[in-house]
Coordinates of C-alpha atoms in Angstrom, one line a residue:
M1 CA -2.9 -5.0 -0.4
N2 CA 0.1 -4.2 -2.5
I3 CA -0.2 -6.0 -5.9
F4 CA 3.3 -7.5 -5.4
F5 CA 2.2 -9.4 -2.4
K6 CA -1.3 -10.1 -3.7
R7 CA 0.3 -11.9 -6.6
I8 CA 2.5 -14.0 -4.4
F9 CA -0.3 -14.9 -2.0
N10 CA -2.6 -15.7 -4.9
F11 CA 0.0 -18.0 -6.3
I12 CA 0.6 -19.8 -2.8
K13 CA -3.2 -20.1 -2.6
Q14 CA -3.4 -22.0 -5.8
H15 CA -0.9 -24.6 -4.5
P16 CA -2.0 -25.0 -0.8
V17 CA -0.8 -28.6 -0.3
R18 CA 2.6 -28.0 -1.4
Y19 CA 3.2 -25.0 0.6
I20 CA 1.4 -26.4 3.7
G21 CA 3.7 -29.4 3.3
S22 CA 6.8 -27.2 2.8
L23 CA 6.0 -25.4 6.1
I24 CA 5.7 -28.6 8.1
L25 CA 8.8 -30.0 6.7
M26 CA 10.7 -26.8 7.1
M27 CA 9.7 -26.7 10.8
V28 CA 11.0 -30.2 11.2
S29 CA 14.2 -29.4 9.4
S30 CA 14.8 -26.2 11.4
V31 CA 14.4 -28.1 14.7
A32 CA 16.6 -30.8 13.5
V33 CA 19.4 -28.5 12.3
I34 CA 19.5 -26.7 15.7
Y35 CA 19.2 -29.6 18.1
P36 CA 22.6 -30.8 17.8
A37 CA 24.0 -27.5 19.4
R38 CA 22.1 -28.8 22.6
I39 CA 23.8 -32.1 22.3
I40 CA 27.2 -30.5 21.9
G41 CA 26.9 -28.1 25.0
Q42 CA 25.7 -31.4 27.2
V43 CA 28.9 -33.2 26.1
V44 CA 31.0 -30.5 27.2
D45 CA 29.3 -30.2 30.5
Q46 CA 29.9 -33.9 31.1
I47 CA 33.5 -33.5 30.0
I48 CA 34.1 -30.7 32.5
K49 CA 32.2 -32.5 35.3
G50 CA 34.0 -35.7 34.5
T51 CA 30.8 -37.7 34.2
L52 CA 31.0 -38.5 30.6
T53 CA 30.6 -42.3 29.9
A54 CA 30.9 -44.3 26.6
E55 CA 27.3 -45.6 27.0
W56 CA 26.1 -42.0 27.4
L57 CA 28.2 -40.7 24.5
I58 CA 27.2 -43.5 22.1
G59 CA 23.5 -43.0 22.8
H60 CA 23.7 -39.3 22.1
L61 CA 25.7 -39.9 19.1
V62 CA 23.2 -42.1 17.6
V63 CA 20.5 -39.6 18.4
L64 CA 22.7 -36.9 16.8
V65 CA 23.2 -38.9 13.5
G66 CA 19.4 -39.5 13.3
V67 CA 18.8 -35.9 13.9
I68 CA 21.1 -35.0 11.0
A69 CA 19.6 -37.5 8.8
V70 CA 16.0 -36.0 9.4
A71 CA 17.4 -32.7 8.9
Y72 CA 18.8 -33.6 5.5
A73 CA 15.6 -35.4 4.3
A74 CA 13.3 -32.7 5.3
E75 CA 15.4 -29.8 4.0
S76 CA 16.0 -31.7 0.7
A77 CA 12.1 -32.2 0.4
W78 CA 11.0 -28.8 1.2
T79 CA 13.6 -27.1 -0.7
Y80 CA 12.6 -29.0 -3.9
M81 CA 8.9 -28.3 -3.2
I82 CA 9.5 -24.5 -3.0
F83 CA 11.7 -24.3 -6.0
I84 CA 8.9 -25.8 -8.2
G85 CA 7.4 -22.4 -7.8
Y86 CA 10.3 -20.8 -9.5
Y87 CA 9.4 -22.4 -12.8
E88 CA 5.6 -22.6 -12.3
I89 CA 4.8 -18.9 -11.7
Q90 CA 7.1 -18.0 -14.7
Q91 CA 5.0 -20.5 -17.0
E92 CA 1.7 -19.1 -15.7
L93 CA 2.9 -15.5 -15.9
R94 CA 4.2 -15.8 -19.6
V95 CA 1.0 -17.6 -20.8
K96 CA -1.1 -14.9 -19.0
L97 CA 0.8 -12.1 -20.7
L98 CA 0.8 -13.7 -24.0
R99 CA -3.1 -14.0 -23.8
N100 CA -3.3 -10.4 -22.6
N101 CA -1.0 -9.0 -25.3
L102 CA -2.7 -11.0 -28.1
R103 CA -6.2 -9.5 -27.0
K104 CA -5.0 -5.9 -26.9
K105 CA -5.4 -3.7 -29.9
I106 CA -3.1 -1.0 -31.7
P107 CA -3.4 1.7 -28.7
F108 CA -1.6 -0.9 -26.5
Y109 CA 1.1 -1.4 -28.9
A110 CA 1.4 2.2 -29.5
H111 CA 1.9 2.7 -25.8
F112 CA 4.4 -0.2 -25.1
R113 CA 7.3 -0.8 -27.7
T114 CA 8.1 -4.3 -28.7
G115 CA 11.3 -4.5 -26.7
D116 CA 9.8 -3.2 -23.7
I117 CA 7.0 -5.9 -23.9
I118 CA 9.7 -8.5 -24.4
T119 CA 11.8 -7.3 -21.4
R120 CA 8.5 -7.3 -19.2
S121 CA 7.5 -10.7 -20.4
S122 CA 11.0 -12.4 -20.0
E123 CA 13.3 -10.6 -17.5
D124 CA 10.7 -9.4 -15.2
V125 CA 8.9 -12.7 -15.3
S126 CA 12.2 -14.2 -14.5
T127 CA 12.6 -11.9 -11.4
M128 CA 9.2 -13.0 -10.2
G129 CA 10.4 -16.7 -10.6
E130 CA 13.4 -15.7 -8.2
V131 CA 11.1 -14.4 -5.7
M132 CA 9.0 -17.4 -5.7
G133 CA 12.2 -19.5 -5.7
F134 CA 15.2 -18.2 -3.9
G135 CA 13.1 -15.4 -2.2
T136 CA 10.5 -17.8 -0.6
Y137 CA 13.3 -20.3 0.3
A138 CA 15.5 -17.9 2.0
T139 CA 12.6 -16.0 3.6
L140 CA 10.8 -19.1 5.2
N141 CA 14.3 -20.8 6.0
S142 CA 15.5 -17.8 7.7
S143 CA 12.4 -17.0 9.5
F144 CA 12.0 -20.6 11.0
M145 CA 15.8 -20.8 11.6
L146 CA 15.6 -17.5 13.5
I147 CA 12.7 -18.5 15.6
V148 CA 13.8 -21.8 16.5
T149 CA 17.4 -20.9 17.3
L150 CA 16.2 -17.8 19.4
S151 CA 13.9 -20.0 21.1
M152 CA 16.6 -22.5 22.1
M153 CA 19.0 -19.7 23.1
I154 CA 16.5 -18.1 25.4
T155 CA 15.0 -21.4 26.9
T156 CA 18.2 -23.6 27.2
V157 CA 20.9 -21.0 27.8
S158 CA 20.0 -17.4 28.9
L159 CA 17.6 -14.6 27.9
P160 CA 20.0 -11.7 29.2
L161 CA 22.9 -13.2 26.9
T162 CA 20.5 -13.6 24.0
I163 CA 19.4 -10.0 24.3
A164 CA 23.0 -8.7 24.7
A165 CA 24.3 -10.6 21.6
L166 CA 21.4 -9.2 19.6
I167 CA 22.1 -5.5 20.4
P168 CA 24.0 -4.7 17.2
M169 CA 21.0 -5.9 15.0
P170 CA 19.1 -2.6 14.9
I171 CA 22.0 -1.2 12.9
L172 CA 21.8 -3.7 10.3
S173 CA 18.0 -3.3 10.2
Y174 CA 18.3 0.4 9.6
F175 CA 20.7 0.1 6.6
V176 CA 18.9 -2.7 5.0
Y177 CA 15.7 -0.8 5.1
K178 CA 17.6 2.3 3.8
W179 CA 19.2 0.7 1.0
G180 CA 16.4 -1.4 0.1
Y181 CA 14.5 1.6 -1.3
E182 CA 17.6 2.6 -3.0
V183 CA 17.8 -0.9 -4.7
E184 CA 13.9 -0.6 -5.8
E185 CA 14.4 2.7 -7.3
E186 CA 17.7 1.9 -9.2
Y187 CA 16.5 -1.5 -10.3
S188 CA 13.5 0.2 -11.8
K189 CA 15.7 2.4 -13.8
A190 CA 18.0 -0.4 -14.9
Q191 CA 15.0 -2.4 -16.3
A192 CA 13.8 0.7 -18.2
A193 CA 17.2 0.9 -19.8
V194 CA 17.1 -2.8 -20.7
S195 CA 13.8 -2.3 -22.5
E196 CA 15.2 0.5 -24.3
L197 CA 18.2 -1.5 -25.3
N198 CA 16.1 -4.3 -26.7
N199 CA 13.8 -1.8 -28.6
E200 CA 17.1 -0.7 -30.1
V201 CA 18.2 -4.3 -31.0
L202 CA 14.8 -5.2 -32.6
E203 CA 14.9 -1.9 -34.8
M204 CA 18.2 -2.6 -35.9
I205 CA 17.5 -6.2 -36.8
D206 CA 14.3 -5.1 -38.7
G207 CA 16.2 -2.2 -40.5
N208 CA 19.4 -4.1 -41.1
Y209 CA 19.1 -3.8 -45.0
V210 CA 18.4 0.0 -44.6
V211 CA 21.3 0.5 -42.1
R212 CA 23.7 -1.2 -44.6
A213 CA 22.3 0.5 -47.6
Y214 CA 22.9 3.9 -46.1
G215 CA 26.3 3.0 -44.7
Q216 CA 25.2 3.8 -41.1
E217 CA 26.6 0.7 -39.6
E218 CA 29.3 2.4 -37.5
A219 CA 26.8 5.3 -36.5
M220 CA 24.3 2.7 -35.2
I221 CA 27.0 0.8 -33.4
G222 CA 28.1 3.9 -31.8
A223 CA 24.5 4.8 -30.6
F224 CA 24.1 1.3 -29.6
R225 CA 27.3 1.4 -27.6
E226 CA 25.9 4.7 -25.8
K227 CA 22.6 2.6 -24.8
T228 CA 24.4 -0.4 -23.6
E229 CA 26.8 1.8 -21.4
V230 CA 23.8 3.5 -20.0
A231 CA 22.2 0.1 -19.1
M232 CA 25.4 -1.2 -17.9
K233 CA 25.9 1.9 -15.5
K234 CA 22.5 1.4 -14.0
N235 CA 22.9 -2.3 -13.4
I236 CA 26.4 -1.7 -11.8
R237 CA 24.7 0.9 -9.6
V238 CA 22.2 -1.9 -8.5
G239 CA 25.1 -4.5 -8.0
E240 CA 26.9 -1.8 -5.9
L241 CA 24.1 -1.4 -3.7
D242 CA 23.6 -5.2 -3.4
S243 CA 27.3 -5.6 -2.5
R244 CA 26.8 -3.3 0.8
F245 CA 24.7 -5.8 2.6
M246 CA 27.1 -9.0 3.0
P247 CA 29.9 -7.0 4.5
L248 CA 27.7 -5.1 6.8
A249 CA 26.0 -8.4 7.9
E250 CA 29.3 -9.9 8.5
F251 CA 30.6 -7.1 10.7
I252 CA 27.4 -7.0 12.7
A253 CA 27.7 -10.9 13.1
M254 CA 31.2 -10.5 14.5
L255 CA 30.1 -7.9 16.9
S256 CA 27.5 -10.2 18.1
F257 CA 29.9 -13.0 18.5
I258 CA 32.2 -10.7 20.3
I259 CA 29.4 -9.8 22.7
G260 CA 28.2 -13.3 23.1
I261 CA 31.5 -14.7 24.0
S262 CA 32.6 -11.8 26.3
Y263 CA 29.2 -11.7 28.2
G264 CA 29.0 -15.5 28.3
G265 CA 32.2 -15.7 29.8
Y266 CA 31.3 -13.3 32.5
L267 CA 28.0 -15.2 33.2
V268 CA 30.1 -18.3 33.5
S269 CA 32.4 -16.7 36.1
Q270 CA 29.3 -15.6 38.0
G271 CA 28.0 -19.3 38.2
V272 CA 24.8 -18.2 36.1
I273 CA 25.5 -20.6 33.3
Q274 CA 27.9 -23.6 32.5
V275 CA 30.7 -23.8 30.0
G276 CA 28.7 -26.0 27.8
D277 CA 25.9 -23.3 27.5
V278 CA 28.4 -20.9 26.2
I279 CA 29.8 -23.5 23.7
A280 CA 26.0 -24.2 22.6
F281 CA 25.3 -20.5 22.5
Q282 CA 28.1 -19.9 19.9
V283 CA 26.8 -22.9 17.8
Y284 CA 23.4 -21.1 18.0
M285 CA 25.0 -17.8 16.8
S286 CA 26.6 -19.6 14.0
S287 CA 23.0 -20.9 12.9
I288 CA 21.6 -17.3 12.9
M289 CA 24.4 -15.8 11.0
W290 CA 22.9 -17.7 7.9
P291 CA 19.6 -15.6 8.2
I292 CA 21.6 -12.5 9.0
F293 CA 23.7 -13.0 5.7
L294 CA 20.7 -13.7 3.8
L295 CA 18.9 -10.7 4.9
G296 CA 20.4 -8.5 2.4
D297 CA 19.7 -10.9 -0.5
I298 CA 15.9 -11.4 0.7
L299 CA 15.3 -7.7 0.6
S300 CA 17.1 -7.1 -2.8
T301 CA 15.0 -10.0 -4.4
Y302 CA 11.7 -8.6 -3.0
K303 CA 12.7 -5.1 -4.0
R304 CA 13.4 -6.4 -7.4
G305 CA 10.3 -8.5 -7.6
K306 CA 8.2 -5.4 -6.4
V307 CA 9.5 -3.5 -9.5
A308 CA 9.0 -6.5 -11.7
S309 CA 5.5 -7.1 -10.5
S310 CA 4.6 -3.4 -11.1
R311 CA 6.0 -3.6 -14.8
I312 CA 4.1 -6.7 -15.3
Q313 CA 1.0 -5.3 -14.0
E314 CA 1.2 -2.3 -16.2
L315 CA 0.8 -4.7 -19.2
E316 CA -2.0 -6.4 -17.8
V317 CA -4.2 -3.5 -16.6
Y318 CA -3.6 -1.0 -19.6
D319 CA -6.7 -0.2 -21.2
D320 CA -6.5 0.1 -24.8
G321 CA -9.9 1.8 -24.9
L322 CA -11.7 -0.5 -27.1
E323 CA -15.3 -1.0 -26.3
R324 CA -15.8 -4.7 -25.0
G325 CA -18.4 -6.9 -23.5
G326 CA -20.9 -7.6 -26.2
Q327 CA -22.8 -10.8 -25.8
S328 CA -24.7 -11.3 -28.9
T329 CA -23.8 -14.3 -31.0
L330 CA -22.8 -13.7 -34.7
R331 CA -23.3 -16.9 -36.8
R332 CA -22.9 -15.1 -40.2
I333 CA -22.3 -12.0 -41.8
E334 CA -25.1 -10.9 -44.1
S335 CA -24.2 -7.2 -44.5
I336 CA -21.8 -4.6 -43.2
E337 CA -22.6 -1.0 -42.9
F338 CA -20.7 2.3 -42.1
K339 CA -23.4 4.9 -41.4
Q340 CA -22.2 8.6 -40.9
F341 CA -19.0 6.9 -39.6
S342 CA -16.3 9.3 -38.5
F343 CA -12.9 8.6 -36.7
T344 CA -10.3 10.4 -35.1
Y345 CA -7.0 8.7 -34.0
P346 CA -6.2 9.0 -30.4
G347 CA -4.3 12.2 -29.7
E348 CA -5.1 13.8 -32.8
E349 CA -7.2 16.9 -33.4
Y350 CA -8.6 16.3 -36.8
P351 CA -10.6 13.3 -38.0
M352 CA -9.1 10.8 -40.1
L353 CA -12.5 9.5 -41.5
K354 CA -15.5 11.8 -42.1
E355 CA -19.2 10.7 -42.5
I356 CA -18.6 7.5 -44.3
D357 CA -21.8 5.9 -45.6
V358 CA -21.3 2.5 -47.1
K359 CA -23.2 -0.8 -47.1
I360 CA -22.2 -4.1 -48.5
G361 CA -24.0 -7.4 -48.6
E362 CA -23.5 -11.1 -49.4
G363 CA -21.9 -11.8 -52.8
E364 CA -20.6 -8.1 -53.0
T365 CA -17.3 -6.6 -53.4
L366 CA -16.3 -3.0 -52.2
G367 CA -13.4 -1.4 -53.8
I368 CA -11.7 1.3 -51.9
V369 CA -9.1 3.6 -53.6
G370 CA -7.7 7.0 -52.9
K371 CA -4.3 8.6 -52.7
T372 CA -2.0 7.7 -50.0
G373 CA -3.1 8.9 -46.6
S374 CA -6.7 9.2 -47.8
G375 CA -7.9 6.7 -45.0
K376 CA -8.3 3.3 -46.8
T377 CA -6.4 1.3 -44.4
T378 CA -8.1 3.3 -41.5
L379 CA -11.5 2.3 -42.7
L380 CA -10.6 -1.4 -42.9
M381 CA -9.0 -1.3 -39.5
Q382 CA -12.0 0.3 -37.9
L383 CA -14.0 -2.7 -39.3
L384 CA -11.5 -4.8 -37.3
H385 CA -12.1 -2.5 -34.4
Q386 CA -8.6 -1.9 -33.9
F387 CA -9.2 1.5 -32.3
P388 CA -12.0 2.8 -30.1
Y389 CA -15.3 3.8 -31.8
N390 CA -16.0 6.6 -29.4
G391 CA -19.7 6.6 -29.9
Q392 CA -19.5 6.0 -33.7
H393 CA -21.0 2.8 -35.1
I394 CA -20.3 0.2 -37.6
S395 CA -22.9 -2.4 -38.0
I396 CA -23.2 -6.0 -39.0
N397 CA -26.4 -7.4 -39.9
G398 CA -27.9 -4.2 -38.7
V399 CA -26.4 -4.5 -35.2
P400 CA -23.6 -2.5 -33.8
V401 CA -20.2 -4.5 -34.0
V402 CA -19.7 -3.7 -30.2
E403 CA -22.8 -5.8 -29.2
Y404 CA -21.3 -9.0 -30.7
R405 CA -19.0 -11.1 -28.7
E406 CA -15.4 -10.1 -29.8
N407 CA -14.4 -13.5 -30.8
D408 CA -17.5 -14.2 -33.1
V409 CA -16.7 -11.1 -35.3
A410 CA -13.0 -12.1 -35.7
H411 CA -14.0 -15.7 -36.4
Q412 CA -16.0 -14.6 -39.5
I413 CA -13.3 -12.3 -41.1
A414 CA -10.2 -13.2 -43.2
Y415 CA -7.8 -10.3 -43.2
V416 CA -4.6 -9.8 -45.3
P417 CA -2.8 -6.4 -44.2
Q418 CA -0.4 -4.3 -46.1
E419 CA 2.4 -5.7 -44.0
H420 CA 2.5 -9.3 -44.5
I421 CA 3.3 -11.1 -41.4
L422 CA 4.8 -14.7 -41.8
F423 CA 6.3 -17.1 -39.4
S424 CA 9.7 -18.4 -39.4
R425 CA 8.3 -21.9 -40.2
S426 CA 7.6 -24.1 -43.1
I427 CA 4.9 -22.9 -45.9
R428 CA 2.5 -25.6 -44.7
E429 CA 2.9 -24.3 -40.9
N430 CA 2.2 -20.7 -42.0
M431 CA -1.0 -22.0 -43.9
Y432 CA -2.1 -23.8 -40.8
F433 CA -2.8 -20.4 -39.4
G434 CA -5.6 -20.2 -41.7
K435 CA -6.9 -23.5 -40.9
A436 CA -5.3 -25.7 -38.3
N437 CA -6.3 -29.1 -39.4
A438 CA -6.1 -28.4 -43.1
T439 CA -5.0 -31.3 -45.4
D440 CA -2.4 -30.8 -48.1
D441 CA -5.0 -30.9 -51.0
E442 CA -6.8 -28.1 -49.1
I443 CA -3.4 -26.1 -48.9
W444 CA -2.6 -26.7 -52.5
A445 CA -6.1 -25.5 -53.6
A446 CA -5.7 -22.4 -51.5
L447 CA -2.2 -21.8 -53.0
K448 CA -3.7 -22.3 -56.4
L449 CA -6.3 -19.6 -55.8
A450 CA -3.4 -17.2 -54.7
A451 CA -1.5 -18.2 -57.9
F452 CA 1.3 -19.3 -55.6
D453 CA 1.1 -23.1 -56.2
K454 CA 3.6 -23.3 -59.1
D455 CA 6.2 -21.3 -57.1
V456 CA 5.9 -23.8 -54.3
R457 CA 6.3 -26.7 -56.5
R458 CA 9.5 -25.3 -57.7
M459 CA 10.8 -25.1 -54.2
P460 CA 13.0 -28.2 -53.4
E461 CA 11.2 -28.9 -50.0
G462 CA 7.7 -27.9 -51.4
L463 CA 5.3 -27.3 -48.6
D464 CA 8.1 -27.8 -46.1
T465 CA 10.3 -25.1 -47.4
I466 CA 11.0 -22.8 -44.4
V467 CA 10.2 -19.2 -45.2
G468 CA 12.6 -17.7 -42.7
E469 CA 11.9 -14.9 -40.1
K470 CA 9.2 -12.7 -41.6
G471 CA 9.4 -14.6 -44.8
V472 CA 12.8 -13.4 -45.5
S473 CA 13.6 -16.0 -48.1
L474 CA 10.6 -15.1 -50.2
S475 CA 10.0 -12.1 -52.4
G476 CA 7.7 -9.5 -51.8
G477 CA 5.1 -10.8 -54.3
Q478 CA 5.6 -14.4 -52.8
K479 CA 4.9 -13.2 -49.5
Q480 CA 1.7 -11.4 -50.8
R481 CA 0.5 -14.6 -52.4
L482 CA 1.2 -16.8 -49.5
S483 CA -0.7 -14.4 -47.1
I484 CA -3.6 -14.3 -49.5
A485 CA -3.5 -18.1 -49.8
R486 CA -3.6 -18.4 -45.8
A487 CA -6.7 -15.9 -45.8
L488 CA -8.5 -18.0 -48.6
L489 CA -7.7 -21.3 -46.8
R490 CA -9.5 -19.6 -43.7
N491 CA -12.5 -19.4 -46.1
R492 CA -14.6 -16.7 -44.0
E493 CA -17.6 -15.0 -45.2
C494 CA -15.8 -11.5 -45.1
L495 CA -12.4 -11.3 -46.9
I496 CA -10.6 -8.1 -46.5
L497 CA -7.5 -7.3 -48.7
D498 CA -5.5 -4.2 -47.8
D499 CA -3.4 -3.3 -50.8
A500 CA -2.7 -7.1 -50.9
L501 CA -1.5 -7.1 -54.6
S502 CA 0.9 -4.3 -54.9
A503 CA 3.8 -6.5 -55.3
V504 CA 2.5 -8.8 -58.0
D505 CA 2.6 -8.3 -61.8
A506 CA -0.4 -7.5 -63.8
K507 CA -0.9 -10.9 -65.2
T508 CA -0.7 -12.6 -61.7
E509 CA -3.1 -9.8 -60.3
R510 CA -5.5 -10.7 -62.9
E511 CA -5.3 -14.5 -62.2
I512 CA -5.8 -13.9 -58.5
I513 CA -8.7 -11.5 -59.2
E514 CA -10.5 -14.0 -61.5
H515 CA -10.1 -16.8 -58.8
L516 CA -11.6 -14.6 -56.2
Q517 CA -14.5 -13.7 -58.5
A518 CA -15.1 -17.3 -59.2
E519 CA -14.6 -18.8 -55.7
R520 CA -16.2 -16.0 -53.5
K521 CA -19.6 -15.4 -55.3
E522 CA -21.4 -15.7 -52.0
G523 CA -18.8 -14.0 -49.7
I524 CA -18.2 -10.2 -48.7
N525 CA -15.0 -8.8 -50.2
L526 CA -13.5 -5.3 -49.3
I527 CA -10.4 -4.6 -51.4
A528 CA -8.4 -1.5 -50.8
S529 CA -5.8 -0.8 -53.5
H530 CA -3.7 1.9 -55.2
R531 CA -4.0 -0.3 -58.6
L532 CA -7.4 0.3 -60.0
S533 CA -7.0 -3.0 -61.9
A534 CA -7.6 -4.9 -58.7
I535 CA -11.0 -3.4 -58.0
R536 CA -12.6 -2.5 -61.3
H537 CA -14.8 -5.8 -61.0
A538 CA -16.1 -4.6 -57.7
N539 CA -19.9 -3.9 -57.2
E540 CA -19.3 -0.5 -55.8
I541 CA -16.2 1.4 -55.8
I542 CA -15.7 4.3 -53.4
V543 CA -12.8 7.1 -53.7
L544 CA -11.4 8.5 -50.6
S545 CA -9.8 12.0 -50.2
E546 CA -8.9 13.3 -46.8
G547 CA -11.1 10.8 -45.2
R548 CA -14.3 11.8 -47.2
I549 CA -16.0 9.8 -50.0
I550 CA -15.6 12.1 -53.2
E551 CA -16.8 9.6 -55.7
R552 CA -18.7 6.3 -55.7
G553 CA -20.0 3.9 -58.2
T554 CA -19.2 1.1 -60.5
H555 CA -15.9 1.1 -62.6
E556 CA -17.9 2.3 -65.6
E557 CA -19.9 5.0 -63.7
L558 CA -16.7 6.4 -62.1
L559 CA -15.1 6.5 -65.6
D560 CA -18.2 8.5 -66.8
Q561 CA -17.8 10.9 -63.9
K562 CA -14.3 12.0 -65.2
G563 CA -13.0 12.7 -61.6
W564 CA -9.9 11.5 -59.8
Y565 CA -10.6 7.8 -60.6
Y566 CA -11.0 8.5 -64.4
E567 CA -7.6 10.5 -64.3
Q568 CA -6.0 7.8 -62.4
Y569 CA -7.3 5.1 -64.5
N570 CA -5.8 6.8 -67.6
I571 CA -2.6 7.1 -66.0
Q572 CA -2.3 3.6 -65.0
E573 CA -3.4 2.2 -68.3
L574 CA -0.8 4.3 -69.9
E575 CA 1.8 3.0 -67.4
E576 CA 0.9 -0.6 -68.2
E577 CA 1.3 0.0 -71.9
F578 CA 5.0 1.0 -71.6
E579 CA 5.7 -2.0 -69.3

């Protein structure tokens, strides 16, 4: 079954009572809406025959009012029930996509750009809402209205007249079918253009300072204007195709009316039907005009929905290639081991890490240094399983990481990345990401360990200070220290700092390192850094170059080797003397 219709049917199956109730009420309202046409035809016939009486008319008027009241109540109820689906499917899809997106690792985000993910998770989800709201409403309403109306036309008026009046309909069906595929194709292009536009907006916002610093405002505006024009033209094309349906439907409807009146008049002249039947037939024809007019909108809605469903499905099924499915329970981390570990980035020819052998146990700190591009961050990211292992293994407690439940491993690690991610909330709320139920005392203790407590106390709002989007109101060093404090509040057995002290001064760095040494005597610490002062206390330091370990040992042992570490240490010591 097409994934689009499967998604719709699965949603309907989740709410059977509502949709069964809607169908019943829809049938009642359809009959109630159409039935007055029969009464009108009878009134006309009574007038022509001269047999109309006040008693007969009043009786039928009472019935007519009652039928109209039933039609109003039934249609209001089922319309409300149907349009609940408009909001519910959006809520369900957004939560599902967020859960899916949070679970995926770096290959997923390398394939889908942020703006594209946002477009699919917002506009495409809204389109699915339109399908379950207006699309379902219009489809069911039109279908039942057509069935009931045609049944009344055939059984109460004339089968030949009904067939004759519907002769122009195949013309409408042909063009609706033909244009529908064009709508699907053009809407897919339009959504891709909108995704590209959103990507551009996000990049411009993120790079706002750089754009202004280099005086590229006009150039960026010009490039953005070109992309908006592309998106506009593609959406105009979709609108142009949509605009064809209604005029054609109106034209076909007029032809049907003309045929109905002409042939109906002929049948009256032949004594086959009554004048009242012709009047009722025209009322019936008016009733089926609504479904005919809606046909284009219905098809356009479903074609858009098919595109949206496909784009959403791409997010859901994209395989980031990571090994999952481990069932072993991890209660604590006692040791971490890289054994002859090599790694090549997807799509690359040469390995980034080559035959790494490292083992670290409880109460130990591993320092990772090396020049830019040597593989420090890559090594840490592979411990976090951000890329597929492709047969390579990292072991925790002697067991390959992939054999543990994914959440168990993540639960035991606190990670501070190079790019510090802060949320546009207060300092307290950002700290809650480390520990959701943390008390203020616990928060202040973690801030003190990160040497950030004094800064926060100087802020007018204290812990309630809003840091702004991505921590825009904080300096680089403050962002780093808040990120470190959040990780320390998490208080996990394994702490990973990926060049997390690069923006703080030497004095603050020493203070933080001293706190880490005092507070994390039993934990496992992995610290990657360009500044050797951040890792000189480590139990073991490894020096990476082009993905290989070229030196290893304690700080003193590496100085004795007089290699890269020794040279870099002398350079940094000299730089500190001149600061």
